[in-house]
XYZ file of N, CA and C in Angstrom:
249
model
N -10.459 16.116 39.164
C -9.109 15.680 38.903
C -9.147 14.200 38.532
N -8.181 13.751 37.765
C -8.604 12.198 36.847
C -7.346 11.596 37.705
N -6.054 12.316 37.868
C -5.156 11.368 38.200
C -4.119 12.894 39.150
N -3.107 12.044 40.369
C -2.553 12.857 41.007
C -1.566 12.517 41.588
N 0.203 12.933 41.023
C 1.594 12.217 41.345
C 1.878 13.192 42.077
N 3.424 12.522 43.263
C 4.308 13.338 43.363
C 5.434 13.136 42.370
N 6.677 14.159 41.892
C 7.587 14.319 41.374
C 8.518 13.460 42.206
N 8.991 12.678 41.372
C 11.123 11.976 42.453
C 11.908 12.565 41.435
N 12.177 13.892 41.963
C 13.613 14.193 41.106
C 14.587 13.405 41.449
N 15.178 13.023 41.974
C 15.925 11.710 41.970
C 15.881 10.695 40.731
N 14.686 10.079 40.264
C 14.215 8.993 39.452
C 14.173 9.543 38.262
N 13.460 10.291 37.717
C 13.107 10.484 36.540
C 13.058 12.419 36.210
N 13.389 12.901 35.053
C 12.546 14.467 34.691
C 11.547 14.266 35.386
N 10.565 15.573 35.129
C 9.385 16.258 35.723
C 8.946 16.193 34.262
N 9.394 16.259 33.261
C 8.596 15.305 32.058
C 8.521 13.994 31.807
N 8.777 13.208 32.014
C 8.739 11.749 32.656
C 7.715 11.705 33.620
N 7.615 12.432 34.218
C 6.660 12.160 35.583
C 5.146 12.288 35.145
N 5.186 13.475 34.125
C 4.269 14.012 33.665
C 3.353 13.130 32.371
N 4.063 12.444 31.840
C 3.984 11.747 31.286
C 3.574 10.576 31.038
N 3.953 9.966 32.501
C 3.628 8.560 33.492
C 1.875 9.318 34.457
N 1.629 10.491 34.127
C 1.029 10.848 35.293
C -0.535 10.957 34.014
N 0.172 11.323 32.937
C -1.269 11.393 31.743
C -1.612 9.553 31.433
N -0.913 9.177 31.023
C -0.833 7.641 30.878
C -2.001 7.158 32.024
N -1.787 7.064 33.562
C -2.074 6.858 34.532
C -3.630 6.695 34.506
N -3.642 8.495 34.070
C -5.031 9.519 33.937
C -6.225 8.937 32.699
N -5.367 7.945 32.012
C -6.049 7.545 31.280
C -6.163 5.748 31.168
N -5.767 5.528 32.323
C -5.888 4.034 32.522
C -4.437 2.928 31.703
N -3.908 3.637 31.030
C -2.504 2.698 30.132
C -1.605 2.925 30.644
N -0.368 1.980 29.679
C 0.954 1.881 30.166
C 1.841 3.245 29.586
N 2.356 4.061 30.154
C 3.166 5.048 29.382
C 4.130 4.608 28.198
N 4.598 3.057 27.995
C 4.861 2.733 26.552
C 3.786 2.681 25.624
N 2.185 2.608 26.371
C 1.311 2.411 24.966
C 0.460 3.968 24.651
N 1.186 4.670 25.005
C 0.657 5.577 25.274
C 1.556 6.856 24.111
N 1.286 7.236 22.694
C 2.091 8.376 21.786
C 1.887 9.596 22.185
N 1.907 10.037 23.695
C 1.639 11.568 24.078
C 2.529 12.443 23.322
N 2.216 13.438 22.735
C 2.789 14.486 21.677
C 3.306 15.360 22.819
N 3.864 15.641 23.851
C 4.021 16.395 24.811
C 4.704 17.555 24.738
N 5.975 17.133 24.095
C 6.651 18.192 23.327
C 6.117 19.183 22.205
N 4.653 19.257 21.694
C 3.819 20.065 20.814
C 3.150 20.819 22.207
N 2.790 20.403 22.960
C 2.301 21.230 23.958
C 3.121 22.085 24.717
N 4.134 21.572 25.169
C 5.657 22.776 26.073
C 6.923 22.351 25.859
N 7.996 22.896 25.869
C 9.031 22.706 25.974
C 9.541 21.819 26.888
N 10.441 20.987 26.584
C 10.577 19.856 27.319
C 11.564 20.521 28.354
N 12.649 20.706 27.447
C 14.088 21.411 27.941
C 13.419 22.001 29.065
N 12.791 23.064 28.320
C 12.711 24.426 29.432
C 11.888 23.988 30.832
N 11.003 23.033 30.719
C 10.082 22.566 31.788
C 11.212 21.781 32.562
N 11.753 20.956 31.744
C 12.561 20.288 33.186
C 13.743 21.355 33.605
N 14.313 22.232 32.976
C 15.635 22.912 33.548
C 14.474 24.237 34.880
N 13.203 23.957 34.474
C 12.463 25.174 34.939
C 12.341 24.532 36.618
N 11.681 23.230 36.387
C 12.027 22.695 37.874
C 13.122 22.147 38.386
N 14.062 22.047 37.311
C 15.552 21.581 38.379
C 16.031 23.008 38.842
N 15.583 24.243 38.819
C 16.022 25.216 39.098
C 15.337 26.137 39.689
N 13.938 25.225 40.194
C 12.778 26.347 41.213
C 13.660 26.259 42.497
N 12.987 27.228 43.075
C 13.160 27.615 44.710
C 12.954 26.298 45.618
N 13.268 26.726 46.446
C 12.662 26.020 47.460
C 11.504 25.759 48.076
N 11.172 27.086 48.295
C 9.661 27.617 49.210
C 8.311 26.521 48.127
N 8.658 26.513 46.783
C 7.989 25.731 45.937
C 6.099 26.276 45.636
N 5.962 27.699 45.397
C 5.152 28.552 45.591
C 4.852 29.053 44.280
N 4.862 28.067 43.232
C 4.403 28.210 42.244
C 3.889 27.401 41.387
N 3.078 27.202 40.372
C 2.839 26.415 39.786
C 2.780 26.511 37.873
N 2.716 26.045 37.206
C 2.785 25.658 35.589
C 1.729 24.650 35.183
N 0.776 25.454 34.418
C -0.173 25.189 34.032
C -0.157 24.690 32.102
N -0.739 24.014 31.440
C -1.072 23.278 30.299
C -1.292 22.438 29.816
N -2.060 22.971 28.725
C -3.146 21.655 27.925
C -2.336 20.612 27.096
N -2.771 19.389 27.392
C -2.023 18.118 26.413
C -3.414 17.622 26.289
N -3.412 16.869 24.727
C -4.656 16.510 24.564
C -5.791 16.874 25.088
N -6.511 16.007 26.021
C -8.012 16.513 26.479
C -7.406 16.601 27.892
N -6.346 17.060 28.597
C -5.876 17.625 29.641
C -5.201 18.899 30.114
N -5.474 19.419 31.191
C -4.906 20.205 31.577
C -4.186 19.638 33.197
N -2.672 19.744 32.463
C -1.744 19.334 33.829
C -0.956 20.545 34.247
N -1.121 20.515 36.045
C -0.516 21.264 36.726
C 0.262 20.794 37.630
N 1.895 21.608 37.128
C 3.066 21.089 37.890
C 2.994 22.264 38.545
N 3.435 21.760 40.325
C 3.605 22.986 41.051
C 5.065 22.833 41.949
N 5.854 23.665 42.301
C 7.206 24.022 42.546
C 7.338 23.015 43.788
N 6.325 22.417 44.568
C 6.941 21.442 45.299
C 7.034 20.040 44.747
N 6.033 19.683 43.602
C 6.713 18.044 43.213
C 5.054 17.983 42.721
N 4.076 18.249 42.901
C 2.478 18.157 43.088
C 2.300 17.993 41.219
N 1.988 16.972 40.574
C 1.831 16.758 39.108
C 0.488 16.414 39.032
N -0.921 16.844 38.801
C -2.369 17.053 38.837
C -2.698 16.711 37.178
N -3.407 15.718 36.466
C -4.112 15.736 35.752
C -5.861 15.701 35.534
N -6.069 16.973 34.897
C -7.688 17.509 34.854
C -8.209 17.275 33.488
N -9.004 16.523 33.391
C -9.883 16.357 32.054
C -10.466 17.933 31.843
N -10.057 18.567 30.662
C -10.679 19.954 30.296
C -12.029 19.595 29.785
Protein backbone atom coordinates (compact mmCIF):
# COMPACT_ATOMS: atom_id res chain seq x y z
CA UNK A 1 0.00 0.00 0.00
CA UNK A 2 1.68 3.55 -1.08
CA UNK A 3 -0.75 5.79 0.80
CA UNK A 4 -3.88 5.35 3.42
CA UNK A 5 -6.93 8.09 4.35
CA UNK A 6 -9.90 8.21 6.31
CA UNK A 7 -13.05 9.81 4.51
CA UNK A 8 -14.67 13.35 6.50
CA UNK A 9 -17.90 13.36 4.93
CA UNK A 10 -18.43 16.38 6.61
CA UNK A 11 -15.35 18.21 4.67
CA UNK A 12 -15.13 17.18 1.38
CA UNK A 13 -16.84 14.22 -1.44
CA UNK A 14 -15.33 10.77 -1.22
CA UNK A 15 -13.94 12.04 -4.60
CA UNK A 16 -12.07 14.75 -3.14
CA UNK A 17 -10.75 12.49 -0.65
CA UNK A 18 -9.74 10.20 -3.20
CA UNK A 19 -8.09 12.44 -4.97
CA UNK A 20 -6.10 14.16 -2.11
CA UNK A 21 -5.37 10.43 -1.21
CA UNK A 22 -3.61 9.64 -5.01
CA UNK A 23 -1.78 13.06 -4.88
CA UNK A 24 -0.51 12.02 -1.30
CA UNK A 25 0.43 8.42 -2.84
CA UNK A 26 2.53 10.10 -5.03
CA UNK A 27 4.33 12.62 -2.96
CA UNK A 28 2.45 16.19 -4.57
CA UNK A 29 0.07 18.77 -3.97
CA UNK A 30 -3.50 17.73 -5.26
CA UNK A 31 -3.42 21.24 -7.24
CA UNK A 32 -0.24 19.91 -9.07
CA UNK A 33 -1.53 16.98 -9.62
CA UNK A 34 -4.11 16.50 -13.51
CA UNK A 35 -5.68 13.14 -12.13
CA UNK A 36 -8.16 12.13 -15.03
CA UNK A 37 -10.43 10.50 -12.35
CA UNK A 38 -13.53 10.96 -13.93
CA UNK A 39 -12.14 8.56 -17.12
CA UNK A 40 -11.73 5.97 -14.53
CA UNK A 41 -15.47 6.09 -12.51
CA UNK A 42 -18.19 8.07 -12.23
CA UNK A 43 -17.91 10.82 -10.07
CA UNK A 44 -21.71 11.41 -9.47
CA UNK A 45 -22.37 7.88 -8.92
CA UNK A 46 -19.28 7.25 -6.48
CA UNK A 47 -20.09 10.06 -4.31
CA UNK A 48 -24.13 9.63 -4.27
CA UNK A 49 -22.89 5.71 -3.82
CA UNK A 50 -21.28 6.64 -0.44
CA UNK A 51 -23.56 9.37 0.70
CA UNK A 52 -26.05 6.59 0.56
CA UNK A 53 -24.15 3.33 1.97
CA UNK A 54 -25.37 1.63 5.07
CA UNK A 55 -24.20 1.89 8.06
CA UNK A 56 -22.74 -1.51 9.03
CA UNK A 57 -20.12 -0.11 6.16
CA UNK A 58 -19.38 -3.83 4.83
CA UNK A 59 -18.40 -3.11 1.61
CA UNK A 60 -15.96 -1.94 -0.49
CA UNK A 61 -15.26 -0.28 -4.35
CA UNK A 62 -12.49 -1.16 -6.06
CA UNK A 63 -10.46 0.81 -9.29
CA UNK A 64 -7.71 1.53 -11.40
CA UNK A 65 -6.54 5.34 -11.87
CA UNK A 66 -3.36 5.60 -13.54
CA UNK A 67 -0.71 3.21 -12.06
CA UNK A 68 -3.27 2.71 -9.05
CA UNK A 69 -5.64 0.73 -7.71
CA UNK A 70 -7.85 2.60 -4.99
CA UNK A 71 -10.11 1.02 -2.54
CA UNK A 72 -13.01 2.86 -0.99
CA UNK A 73 -14.70 0.85 1.65
CA UNK A 74 -18.33 1.67 3.23
CA UNK A 75 -16.78 2.83 6.48
CA UNK A 76 -14.55 5.91 5.28
CA UNK A 77 -11.14 3.47 4.67
CA UNK A 78 -9.60 5.25 1.11
CA UNK A 79 -6.31 2.73 0.32
CA UNK A 80 -3.96 3.59 -2.51
CA UNK A 81 -1.99 0.42 -4.20
CA UNK A 82 0.61 0.82 -6.85
CA UNK A 83 -0.69 -1.98 -9.51
Amino acid sequence: MVHETRHDGDAVSISETIIEAVAAAEGVDPTDRDLQLYEAVDLEALDALFDRRSSDGHWQFEFSVDDYLVVVTGDGNVSVWER
